[in-house]
CSV table of C-alpha atoms in Angstrom, one decimal:
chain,number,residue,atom,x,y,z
A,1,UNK,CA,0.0,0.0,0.0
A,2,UNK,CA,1.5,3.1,-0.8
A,3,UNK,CA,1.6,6.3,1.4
A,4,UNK,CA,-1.2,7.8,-0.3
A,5,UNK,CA,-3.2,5.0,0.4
A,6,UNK,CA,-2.3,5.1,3.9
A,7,UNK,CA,-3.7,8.8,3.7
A,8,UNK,CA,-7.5,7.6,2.7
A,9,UNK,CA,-10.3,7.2,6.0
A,10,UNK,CA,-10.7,3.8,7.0
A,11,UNK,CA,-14.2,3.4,5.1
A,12,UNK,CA,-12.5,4.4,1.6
A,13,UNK,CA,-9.6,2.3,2.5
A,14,UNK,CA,-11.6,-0.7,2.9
A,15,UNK,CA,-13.7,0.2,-0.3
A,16,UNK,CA,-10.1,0.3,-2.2
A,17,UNK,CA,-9.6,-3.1,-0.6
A,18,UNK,CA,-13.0,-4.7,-1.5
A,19,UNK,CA,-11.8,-4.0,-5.0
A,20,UNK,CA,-8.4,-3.3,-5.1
A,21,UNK,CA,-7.9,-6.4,-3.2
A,22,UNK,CA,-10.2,-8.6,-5.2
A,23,UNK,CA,-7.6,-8.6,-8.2
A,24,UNK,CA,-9.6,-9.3,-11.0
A,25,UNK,CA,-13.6,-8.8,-11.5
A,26,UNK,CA,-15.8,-10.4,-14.0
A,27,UNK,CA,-18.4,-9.2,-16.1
A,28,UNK,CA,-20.1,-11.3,-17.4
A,29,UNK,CA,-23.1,-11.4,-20.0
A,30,UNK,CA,-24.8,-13.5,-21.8
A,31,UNK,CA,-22.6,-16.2,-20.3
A,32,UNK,CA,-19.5,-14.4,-22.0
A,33,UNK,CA,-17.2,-13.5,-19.0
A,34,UNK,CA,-14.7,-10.1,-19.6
A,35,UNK,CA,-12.1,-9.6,-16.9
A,36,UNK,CA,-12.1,-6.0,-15.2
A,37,UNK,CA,-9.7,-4.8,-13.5
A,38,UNK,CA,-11.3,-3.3,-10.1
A,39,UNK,CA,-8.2,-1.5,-9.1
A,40,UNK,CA,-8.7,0.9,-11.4
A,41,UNK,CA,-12.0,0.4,-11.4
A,42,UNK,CA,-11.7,1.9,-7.5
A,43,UNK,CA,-10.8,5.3,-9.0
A,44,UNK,CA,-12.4,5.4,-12.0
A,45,UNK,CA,-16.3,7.1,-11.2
A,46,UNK,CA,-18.0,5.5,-14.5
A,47,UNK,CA,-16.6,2.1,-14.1
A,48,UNK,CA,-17.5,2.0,-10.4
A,49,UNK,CA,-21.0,3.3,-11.5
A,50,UNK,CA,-20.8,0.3,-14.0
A,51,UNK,CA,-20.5,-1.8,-11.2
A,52,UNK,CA,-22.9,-0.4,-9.0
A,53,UNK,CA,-23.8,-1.5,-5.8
A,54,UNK,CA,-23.4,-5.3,-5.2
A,55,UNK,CA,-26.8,-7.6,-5.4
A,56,UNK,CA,-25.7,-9.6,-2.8
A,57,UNK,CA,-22.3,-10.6,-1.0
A,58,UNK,CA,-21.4,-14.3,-0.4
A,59,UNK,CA,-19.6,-15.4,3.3
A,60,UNK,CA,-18.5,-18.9,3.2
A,61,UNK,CA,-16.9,-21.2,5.5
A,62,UNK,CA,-17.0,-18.8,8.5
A,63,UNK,CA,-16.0,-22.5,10.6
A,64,UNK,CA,-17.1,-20.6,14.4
A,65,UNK,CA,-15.7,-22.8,16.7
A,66,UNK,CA,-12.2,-23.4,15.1
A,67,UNK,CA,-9.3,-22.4,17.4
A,68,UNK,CA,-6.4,-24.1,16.0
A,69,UNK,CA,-3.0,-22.8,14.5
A,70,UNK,CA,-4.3,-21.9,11.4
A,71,UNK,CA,-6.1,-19.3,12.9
A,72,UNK,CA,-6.9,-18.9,16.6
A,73,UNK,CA,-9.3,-16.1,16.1
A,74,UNK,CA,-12.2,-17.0,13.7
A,75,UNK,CA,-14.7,-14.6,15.1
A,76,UNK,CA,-12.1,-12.0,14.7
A,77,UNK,CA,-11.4,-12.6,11.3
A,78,UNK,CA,-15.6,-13.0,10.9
A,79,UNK,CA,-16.0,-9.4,12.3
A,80,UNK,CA,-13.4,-7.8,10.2
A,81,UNK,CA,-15.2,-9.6,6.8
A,82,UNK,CA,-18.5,-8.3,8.1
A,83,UNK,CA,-16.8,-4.8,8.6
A,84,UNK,CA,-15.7,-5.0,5.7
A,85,UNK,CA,-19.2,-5.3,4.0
A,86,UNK,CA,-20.4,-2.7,6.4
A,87,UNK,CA,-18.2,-0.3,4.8
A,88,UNK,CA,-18.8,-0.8,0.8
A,89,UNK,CA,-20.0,2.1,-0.5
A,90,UNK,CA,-23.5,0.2,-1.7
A,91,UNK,CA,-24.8,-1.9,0.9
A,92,UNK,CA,-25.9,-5.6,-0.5
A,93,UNK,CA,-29.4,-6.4,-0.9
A,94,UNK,CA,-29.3,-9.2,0.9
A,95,UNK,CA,-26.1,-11.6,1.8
A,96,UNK,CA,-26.2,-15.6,1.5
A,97,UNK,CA,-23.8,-18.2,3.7
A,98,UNK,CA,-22.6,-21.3,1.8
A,99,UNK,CA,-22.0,-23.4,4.6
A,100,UNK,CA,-20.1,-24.6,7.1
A,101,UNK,CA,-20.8,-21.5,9.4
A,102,UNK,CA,-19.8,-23.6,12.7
A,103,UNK,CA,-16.8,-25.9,12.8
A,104,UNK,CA,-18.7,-28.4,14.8
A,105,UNK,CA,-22.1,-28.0,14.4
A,106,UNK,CA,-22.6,-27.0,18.1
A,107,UNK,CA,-25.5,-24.9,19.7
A,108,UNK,CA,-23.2,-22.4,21.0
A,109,UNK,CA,-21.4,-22.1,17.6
A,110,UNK,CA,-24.5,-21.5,16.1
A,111,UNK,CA,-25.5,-18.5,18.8
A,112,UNK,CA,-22.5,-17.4,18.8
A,113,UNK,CA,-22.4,-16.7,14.7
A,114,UNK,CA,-26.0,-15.7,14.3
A,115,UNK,CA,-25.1,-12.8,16.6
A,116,UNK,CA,-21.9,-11.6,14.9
A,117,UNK,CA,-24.0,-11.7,11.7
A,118,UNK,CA,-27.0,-9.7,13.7
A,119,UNK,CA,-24.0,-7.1,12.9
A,120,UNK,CA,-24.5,-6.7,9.3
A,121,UNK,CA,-25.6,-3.9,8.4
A,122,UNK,CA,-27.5,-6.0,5.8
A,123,UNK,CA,-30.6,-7.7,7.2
A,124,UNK,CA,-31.6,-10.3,4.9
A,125,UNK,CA,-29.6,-13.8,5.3
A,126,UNK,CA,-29.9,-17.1,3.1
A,127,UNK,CA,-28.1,-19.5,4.0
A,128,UNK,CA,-27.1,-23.7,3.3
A,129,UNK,CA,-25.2,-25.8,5.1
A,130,UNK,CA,-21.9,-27.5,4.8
A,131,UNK,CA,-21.1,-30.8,6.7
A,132,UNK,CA,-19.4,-29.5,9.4
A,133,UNK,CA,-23.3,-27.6,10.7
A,134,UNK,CA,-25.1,-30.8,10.1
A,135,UNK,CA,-22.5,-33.1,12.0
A,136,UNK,CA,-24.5,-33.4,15.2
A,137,UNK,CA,-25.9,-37.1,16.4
A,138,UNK,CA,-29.3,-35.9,15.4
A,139,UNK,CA,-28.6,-33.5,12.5
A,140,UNK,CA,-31.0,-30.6,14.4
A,141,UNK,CA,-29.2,-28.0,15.5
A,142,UNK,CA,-28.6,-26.0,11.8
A,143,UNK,CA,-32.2,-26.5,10.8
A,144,UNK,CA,-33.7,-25.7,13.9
A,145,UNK,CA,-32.1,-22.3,13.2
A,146,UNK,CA,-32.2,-22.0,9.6
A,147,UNK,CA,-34.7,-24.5,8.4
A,148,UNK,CA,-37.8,-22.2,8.0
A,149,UNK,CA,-37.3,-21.3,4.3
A,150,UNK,CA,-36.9,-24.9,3.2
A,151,UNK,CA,-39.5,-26.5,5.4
A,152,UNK,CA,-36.2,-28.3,6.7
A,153,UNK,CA,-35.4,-29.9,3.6
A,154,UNK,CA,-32.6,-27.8,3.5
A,155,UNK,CA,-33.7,-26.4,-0.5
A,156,UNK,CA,-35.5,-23.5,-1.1
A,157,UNK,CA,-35.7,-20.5,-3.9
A,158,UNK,CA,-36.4,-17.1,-4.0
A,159,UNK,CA,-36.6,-13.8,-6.3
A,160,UNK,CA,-34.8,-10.6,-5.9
A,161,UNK,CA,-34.3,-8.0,-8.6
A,162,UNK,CA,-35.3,-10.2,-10.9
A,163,UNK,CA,-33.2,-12.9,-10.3
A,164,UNK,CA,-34.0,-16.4,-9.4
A,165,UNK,CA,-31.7,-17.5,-6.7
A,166,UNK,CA,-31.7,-21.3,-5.8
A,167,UNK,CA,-30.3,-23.0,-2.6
A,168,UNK,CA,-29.6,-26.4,-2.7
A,169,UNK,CA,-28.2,-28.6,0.0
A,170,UNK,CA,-25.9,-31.3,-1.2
A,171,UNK,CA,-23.7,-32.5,2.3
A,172,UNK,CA,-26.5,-34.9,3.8
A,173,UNK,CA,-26.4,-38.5,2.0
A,174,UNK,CA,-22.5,-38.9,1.1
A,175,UNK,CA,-21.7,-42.2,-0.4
A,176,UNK,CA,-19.0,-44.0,0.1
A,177,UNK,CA,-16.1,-43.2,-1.1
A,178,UNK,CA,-17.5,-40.0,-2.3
A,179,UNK,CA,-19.1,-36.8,-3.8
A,180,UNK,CA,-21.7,-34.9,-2.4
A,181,UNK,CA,-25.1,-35.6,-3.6
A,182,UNK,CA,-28.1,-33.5,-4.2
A,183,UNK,CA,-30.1,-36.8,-4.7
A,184,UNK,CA,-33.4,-37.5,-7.0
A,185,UNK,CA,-36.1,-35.9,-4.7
A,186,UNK,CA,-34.4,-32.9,-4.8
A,187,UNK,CA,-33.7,-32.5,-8.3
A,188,UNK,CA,-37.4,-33.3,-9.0
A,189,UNK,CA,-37.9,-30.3,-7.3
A,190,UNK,CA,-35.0,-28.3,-9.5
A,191,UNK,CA,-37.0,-29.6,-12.3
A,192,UNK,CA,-40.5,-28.1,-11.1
A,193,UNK,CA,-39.3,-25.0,-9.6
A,194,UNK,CA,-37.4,-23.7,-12.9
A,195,UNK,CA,-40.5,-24.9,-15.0
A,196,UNK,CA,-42.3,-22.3,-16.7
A,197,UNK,CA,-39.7,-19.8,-15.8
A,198,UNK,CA,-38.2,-17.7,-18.9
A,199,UNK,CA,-34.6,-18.2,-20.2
A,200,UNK,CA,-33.7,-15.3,-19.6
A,201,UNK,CA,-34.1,-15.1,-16.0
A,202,UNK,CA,-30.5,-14.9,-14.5
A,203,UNK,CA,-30.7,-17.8,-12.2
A,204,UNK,CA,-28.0,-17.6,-9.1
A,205,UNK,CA,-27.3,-21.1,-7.7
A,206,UNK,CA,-25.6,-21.5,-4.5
A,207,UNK,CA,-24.5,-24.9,-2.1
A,208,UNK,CA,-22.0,-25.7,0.0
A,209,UNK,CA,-19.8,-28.3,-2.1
A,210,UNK,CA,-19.1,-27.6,-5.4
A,211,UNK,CA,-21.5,-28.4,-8.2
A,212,UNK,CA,-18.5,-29.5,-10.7
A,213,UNK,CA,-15.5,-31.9,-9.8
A,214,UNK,CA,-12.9,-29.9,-8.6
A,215,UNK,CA,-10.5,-33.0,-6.9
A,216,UNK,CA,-12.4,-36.2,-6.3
A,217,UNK,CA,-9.8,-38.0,-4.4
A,218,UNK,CA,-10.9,-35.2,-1.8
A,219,UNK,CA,-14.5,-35.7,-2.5
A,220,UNK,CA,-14.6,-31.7,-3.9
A,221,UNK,CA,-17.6,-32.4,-6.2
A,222,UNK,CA,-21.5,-33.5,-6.6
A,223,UNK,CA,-21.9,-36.8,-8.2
A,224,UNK,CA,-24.8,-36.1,-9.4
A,225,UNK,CA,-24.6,-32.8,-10.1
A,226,UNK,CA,-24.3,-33.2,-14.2
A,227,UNK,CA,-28.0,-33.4,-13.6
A,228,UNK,CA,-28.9,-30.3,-11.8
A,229,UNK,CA,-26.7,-28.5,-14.7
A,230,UNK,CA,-28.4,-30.5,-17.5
A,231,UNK,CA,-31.2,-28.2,-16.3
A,232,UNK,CA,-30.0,-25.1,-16.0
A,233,UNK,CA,-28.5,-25.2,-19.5
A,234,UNK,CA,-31.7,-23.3,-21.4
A,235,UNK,CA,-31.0,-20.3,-19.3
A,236,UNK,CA,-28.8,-17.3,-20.4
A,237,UNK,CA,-26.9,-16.6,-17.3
A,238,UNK,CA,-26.3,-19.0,-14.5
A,239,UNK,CA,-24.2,-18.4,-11.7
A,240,UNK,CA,-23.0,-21.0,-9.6
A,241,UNK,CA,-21.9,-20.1,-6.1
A,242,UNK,CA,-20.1,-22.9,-3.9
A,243,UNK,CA,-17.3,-22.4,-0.8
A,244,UNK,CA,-16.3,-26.2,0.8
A,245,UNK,CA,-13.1,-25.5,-0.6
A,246,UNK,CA,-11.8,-22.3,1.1
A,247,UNK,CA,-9.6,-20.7,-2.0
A,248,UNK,CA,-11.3,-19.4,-5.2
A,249,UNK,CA,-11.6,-20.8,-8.3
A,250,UNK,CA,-13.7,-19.9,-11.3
A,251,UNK,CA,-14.7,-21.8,-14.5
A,252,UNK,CA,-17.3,-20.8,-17.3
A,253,UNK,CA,-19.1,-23.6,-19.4
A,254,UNK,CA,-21.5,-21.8,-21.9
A,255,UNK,CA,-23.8,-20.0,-19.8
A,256,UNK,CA,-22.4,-20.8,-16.5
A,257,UNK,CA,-20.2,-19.5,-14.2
A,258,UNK,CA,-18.8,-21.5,-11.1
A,259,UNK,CA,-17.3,-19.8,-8.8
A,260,UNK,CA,-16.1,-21.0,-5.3
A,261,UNK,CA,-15.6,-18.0,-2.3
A,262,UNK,CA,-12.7,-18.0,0.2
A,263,UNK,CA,-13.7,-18.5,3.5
A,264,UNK,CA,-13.2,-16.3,6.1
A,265,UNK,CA,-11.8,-18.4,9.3
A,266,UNK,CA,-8.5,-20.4,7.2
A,267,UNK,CA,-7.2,-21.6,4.1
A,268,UNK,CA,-6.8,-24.9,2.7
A,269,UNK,CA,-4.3,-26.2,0.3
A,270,UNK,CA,-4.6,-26.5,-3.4
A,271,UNK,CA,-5.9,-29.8,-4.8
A,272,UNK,CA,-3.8,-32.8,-3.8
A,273,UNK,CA,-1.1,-30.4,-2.2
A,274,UNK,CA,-1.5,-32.0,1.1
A,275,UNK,CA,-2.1,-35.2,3.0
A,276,UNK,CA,-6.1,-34.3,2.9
A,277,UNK,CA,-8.2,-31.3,2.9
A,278,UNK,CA,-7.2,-29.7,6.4
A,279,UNK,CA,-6.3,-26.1,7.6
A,280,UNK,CA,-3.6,-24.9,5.9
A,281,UNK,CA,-1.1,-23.2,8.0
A,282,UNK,CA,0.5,-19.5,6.9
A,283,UNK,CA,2.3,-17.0,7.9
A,284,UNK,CA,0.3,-14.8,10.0
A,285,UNK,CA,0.9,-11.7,8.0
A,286,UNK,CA,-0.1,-14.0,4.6
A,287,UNK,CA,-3.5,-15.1,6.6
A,288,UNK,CA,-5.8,-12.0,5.7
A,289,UNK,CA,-5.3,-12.2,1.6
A,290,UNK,CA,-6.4,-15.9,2.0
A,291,UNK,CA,-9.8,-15.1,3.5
A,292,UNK,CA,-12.8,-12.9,2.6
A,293,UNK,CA,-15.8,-12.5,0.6
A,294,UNK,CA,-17.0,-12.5,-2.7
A,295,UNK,CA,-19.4,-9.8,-4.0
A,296,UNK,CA,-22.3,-10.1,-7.3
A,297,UNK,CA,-23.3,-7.3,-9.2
A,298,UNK,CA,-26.0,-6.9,-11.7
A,299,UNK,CA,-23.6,-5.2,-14.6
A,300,UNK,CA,-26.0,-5.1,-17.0
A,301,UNK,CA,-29.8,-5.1,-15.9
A,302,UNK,CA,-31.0,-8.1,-16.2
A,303,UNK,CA,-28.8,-10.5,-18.0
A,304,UNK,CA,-25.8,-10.0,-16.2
A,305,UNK,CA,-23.9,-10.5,-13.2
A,306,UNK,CA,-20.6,-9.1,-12.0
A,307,UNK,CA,-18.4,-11.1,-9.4
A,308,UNK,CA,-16.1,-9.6,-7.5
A,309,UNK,CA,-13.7,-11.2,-4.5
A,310,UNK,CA,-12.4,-9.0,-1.8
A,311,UNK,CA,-9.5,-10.1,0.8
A,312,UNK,CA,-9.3,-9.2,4.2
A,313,UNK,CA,-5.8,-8.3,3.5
A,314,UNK,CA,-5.3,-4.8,5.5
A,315,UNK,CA,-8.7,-4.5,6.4
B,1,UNK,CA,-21.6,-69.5,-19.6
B,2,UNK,CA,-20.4,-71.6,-16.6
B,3,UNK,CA,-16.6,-71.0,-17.7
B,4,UNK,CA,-17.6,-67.5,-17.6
B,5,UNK,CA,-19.4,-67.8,-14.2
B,6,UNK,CA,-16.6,-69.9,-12.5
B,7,UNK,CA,-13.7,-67.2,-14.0
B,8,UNK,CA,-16.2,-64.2,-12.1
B,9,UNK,CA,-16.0,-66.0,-8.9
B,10,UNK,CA,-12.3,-66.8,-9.4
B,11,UNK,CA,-11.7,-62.9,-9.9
B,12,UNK,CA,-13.8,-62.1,-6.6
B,13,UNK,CA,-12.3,-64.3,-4.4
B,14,UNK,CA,-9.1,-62.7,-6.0
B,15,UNK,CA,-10.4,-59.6,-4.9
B,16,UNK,CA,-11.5,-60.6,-1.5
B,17,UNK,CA,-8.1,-62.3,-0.7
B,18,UNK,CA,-6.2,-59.1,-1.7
B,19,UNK,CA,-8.4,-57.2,0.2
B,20,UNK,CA,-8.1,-59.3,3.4
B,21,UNK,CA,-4.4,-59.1,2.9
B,22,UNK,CA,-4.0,-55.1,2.3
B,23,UNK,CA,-6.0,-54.8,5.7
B,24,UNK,CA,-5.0,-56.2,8.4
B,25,UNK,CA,-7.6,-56.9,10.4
B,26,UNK,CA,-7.1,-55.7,14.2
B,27,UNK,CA,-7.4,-58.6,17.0
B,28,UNK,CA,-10.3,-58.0,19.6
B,29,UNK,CA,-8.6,-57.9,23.2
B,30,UNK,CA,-9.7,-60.0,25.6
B,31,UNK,CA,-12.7,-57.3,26.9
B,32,UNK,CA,-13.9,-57.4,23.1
B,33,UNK,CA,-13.2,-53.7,22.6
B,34,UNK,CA,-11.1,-52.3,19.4
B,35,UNK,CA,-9.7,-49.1,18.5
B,36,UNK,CA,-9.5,-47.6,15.6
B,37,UNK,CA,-7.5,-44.4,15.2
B,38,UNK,CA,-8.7,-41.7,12.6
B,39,UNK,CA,-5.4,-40.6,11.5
B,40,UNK,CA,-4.4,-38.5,7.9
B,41,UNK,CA,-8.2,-38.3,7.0
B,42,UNK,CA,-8.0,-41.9,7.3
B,43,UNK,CA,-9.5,-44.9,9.3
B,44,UNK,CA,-6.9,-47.4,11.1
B,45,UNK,CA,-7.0,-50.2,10.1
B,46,UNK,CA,-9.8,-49.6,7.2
B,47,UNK,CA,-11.3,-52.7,8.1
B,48,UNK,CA,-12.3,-54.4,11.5
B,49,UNK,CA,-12.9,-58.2,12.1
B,50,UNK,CA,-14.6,-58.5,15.5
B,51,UNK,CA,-17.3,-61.4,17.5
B,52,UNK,CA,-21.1,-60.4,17.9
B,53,UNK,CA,-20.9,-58.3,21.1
B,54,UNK,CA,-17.8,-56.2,20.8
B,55,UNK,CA,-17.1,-53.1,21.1
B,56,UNK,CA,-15.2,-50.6,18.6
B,57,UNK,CA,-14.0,-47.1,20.0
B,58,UNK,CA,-12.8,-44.5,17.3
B,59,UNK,CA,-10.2,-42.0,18.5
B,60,UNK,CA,-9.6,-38.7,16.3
B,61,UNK,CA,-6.0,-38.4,15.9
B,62,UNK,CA,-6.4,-35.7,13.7
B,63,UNK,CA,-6.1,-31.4,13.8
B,64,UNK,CA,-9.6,-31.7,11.4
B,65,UNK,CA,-12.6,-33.1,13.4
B,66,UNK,CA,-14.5,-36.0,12.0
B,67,UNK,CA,-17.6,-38.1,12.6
B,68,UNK,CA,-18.1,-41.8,12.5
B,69,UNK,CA,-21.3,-42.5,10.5
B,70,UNK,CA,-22.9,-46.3,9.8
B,71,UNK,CA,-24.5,-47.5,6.4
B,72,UNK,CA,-26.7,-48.6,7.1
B,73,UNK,CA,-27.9,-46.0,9.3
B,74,UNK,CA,-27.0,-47.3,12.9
B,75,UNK,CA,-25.2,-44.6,14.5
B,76,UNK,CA,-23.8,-40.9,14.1
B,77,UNK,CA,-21.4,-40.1,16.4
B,78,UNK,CA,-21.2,-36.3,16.3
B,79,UNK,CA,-18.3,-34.1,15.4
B,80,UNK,CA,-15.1,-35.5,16.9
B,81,UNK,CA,-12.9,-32.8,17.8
B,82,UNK,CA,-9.1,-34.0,18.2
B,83,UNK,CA,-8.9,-36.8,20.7
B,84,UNK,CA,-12.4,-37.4,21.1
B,85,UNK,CA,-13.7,-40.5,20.8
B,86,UNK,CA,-16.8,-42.4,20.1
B,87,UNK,CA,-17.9,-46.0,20.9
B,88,UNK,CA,-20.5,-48.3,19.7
B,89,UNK,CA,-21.6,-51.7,20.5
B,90,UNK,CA,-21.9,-54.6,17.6
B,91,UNK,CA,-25.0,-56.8,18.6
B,92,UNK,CA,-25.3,-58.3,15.1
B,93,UNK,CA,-23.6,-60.1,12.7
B,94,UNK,CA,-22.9,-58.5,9.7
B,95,UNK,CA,-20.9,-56.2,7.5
B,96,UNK,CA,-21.1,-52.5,8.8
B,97,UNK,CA,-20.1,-49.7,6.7
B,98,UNK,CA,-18.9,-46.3,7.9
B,99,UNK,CA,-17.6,-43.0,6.8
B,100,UNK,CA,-16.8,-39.7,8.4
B,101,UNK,CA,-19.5,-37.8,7.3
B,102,UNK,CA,-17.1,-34.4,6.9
B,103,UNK,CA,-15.2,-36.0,4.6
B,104,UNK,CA,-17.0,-39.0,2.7
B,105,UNK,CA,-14.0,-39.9,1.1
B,106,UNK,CA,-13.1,-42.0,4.0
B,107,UNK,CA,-14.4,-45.4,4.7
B,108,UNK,CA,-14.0,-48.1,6.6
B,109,UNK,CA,-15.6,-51.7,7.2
B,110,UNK,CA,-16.3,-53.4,10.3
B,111,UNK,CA,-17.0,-57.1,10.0
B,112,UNK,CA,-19.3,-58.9,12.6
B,113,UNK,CA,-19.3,-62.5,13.1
């Protein structure tokens, strides 16, 4: 950071993080993705009109109730991402969790996230689980917190803006071996909840694993999520949100856009970098550029979305 | 078609065999419990030999917390943290699946006889 930088108030040094830090932006339309650059984009008036304020922000793999080397402080490092939010110069209309928002799916995990995210300045949450919130005995304590939408079946969808967002839950029913799985009952319900609705409808998809195989000797992937995008293929612009993973990476196939967000408690190593999928261990000063949030624009009312990922670097 | 049959069950029992010797199955001591250690996202030894009545007690060996979970659906453990441990009772004969459900990838067998 330079010493002009330095210079800036704390909320316009945060909104030059949230971009400046995210490194690259994309816009994409009709499934045709064009990098940005958002550090320029920061000082530039018309691009950051262009951009807009985000649609919604994704947190991910917040894992409350981790307290090992990787990172002692996961609350901390929680409060500073939701800061960090707080502070963008448009505030979300709503923000969405992919999972794993305890480390141990523990009531007091639980109690203790829902009221650091009472902090947001943004009031509407949608969430999904990951594994680690639906690894108590009796597989209660997430859905008797954030069951309501989906009448506990853990997927639900709703409209904002004129986009169709879908949740889908695909940690419960692992096989052996495996992959997540979304499973036929719910993709029955894919099938009747996108019926009817026009192609052009920007449909935002969002679950805790990834929805494409990303490593499956780790188990990063759906098995049967070929399926789920068989489905999704008539429509113009799909975005597909995931976290599980804890580091980003993007792919576009036609229409679609996967993207999975960093998480904001502790890195993990690259696929098949390590003896399994664990906390990966940095230096302390490395730790904030490994973690934040990734933000969604509508760039182009209403077939396009923008995605942007912000660090916690500095912030 | 019985060549073909009797070359099938050749290549299973193959399989079996290899199986049996690439585990090592764990001895029950003498009060009928075994331990299996959850160690590098892994279940040791990956599969368990015990008598109707025994016991088997996992212990989470590893920084990442797991959960024992049976196929069929017998028992969840919970989220392990490290060094936690979770025990279950085998009643029946039978083969027993589990998997941690955090990380499906890993598997294991329990054998009751």
């Amino acid at each position: 950071m330079t010493d002009d930088q330095r210079r800036l108030s704390r909320r316009a040094a945060l909104r030059c993080m949230a971009y400046g830090g995210a490194g690259t932006l994309f816009a994409l339309s009709g499934g045709i993705l064009t990098p940005m650059d958002l550090a320029m984009a920061a000082d530039s008036k018309e691009a950051a009109a262009a951009v807009g304020k985000p649609l919604f922000v994704q947190f991910s793999d917040t894992h409350i109730g981790f307290a090992k080397d990787a990172n002692p402080d996961v609350s901390g490092t929680l409060s500073r991402a939701i800061d960090l939010v707080n502070a963008l110069p448009g505030q979300p209309a709503l923000v969405i969790h992919t999972g794993d928002i305890t480390h141990l799916s523990r009531a007091g995990e639980f109690d203790l996230a829902q009221q650091l995210f009472s902090k947001l300045r943004t009031t509407e949450l949608h969430t999904t689980p990951g594994e680690h919130d639906v690894a108590d005995p009796t597989v209660s304590e997430y859905f008797s917190r954030f069951g309501k939408p989906s009448q506990n079946r853990g997927y639900y969808s709703f409209d904002h803006a004129g986009v169709h967002f879908i949740a889908l839950i695909n940690v419960l029913n692992f096989k052996a071996g495996g992959l997540g799985s979304l499973g036929a009952q719910q993709l029955d319900w894919v099938a009747a909840d996108l019926k009817g609705r026009s192609s052009s409808t920007p449909i935002v998809v969002f679950a805790h694993m990834p929805l494409w195989t990303v490593y499956e000797p780790w188990g990063w992937g759906t098995g049967d999520a070929d399926q789920l995008l068989l489905q999704l293929q008539r429509f113009g612009s799909v975005t597909v949100l995931n976290g599980h993973i804890h580091q980003i990476i993007q792919k576009v196939e036609g229409n679609v856009t996967f993207h999975t967000a960093r998480s904001t408690a502790y890195p993990q190593p690259a696929a098949g970098q390590a003896a399994g999928p664990g906390p990966l261990k940095v230096p302390v000063e490395q730790l904030p550029g490994m973690l934040g949030v990734t933000s969604v624009s509508i760039l182009k009312h209403p077939r396009a979305l923008a995605l942007s990922d912000a660090s916690l670097a500095g912030a | 078609m019985r060549f073909l049959n009797h070359g099938l069950l050749t290549a299973v029992c193959l399989l079996a065999s290899w199986q049996g010797m690439a585990t090592a199955p764990a001895a029950p001591d003498p009060s009928g419990t075994v331990q299996v250690e959850i160690r590098n996202f892994m279940f040791e030894p990956r599969q368990v030999k015990i008598r109707s009545g025994a016991t088997v007690t996992w212990i989470n060996r590893d920084d990442e917390p797991h959960t024992v979970v049976s196929d069929p659906d017998l028992f969840r453990s919970g989220a392990l943290d490290t060094d936690m441990s979770f025990a279950f009772r085998f009643d029946r004969p039978g083969t027993y699946h589990v998997i941690c459900s955090i990380h499906p990838q890993m598997s294991a067998t329990i054998v009751v006889e």
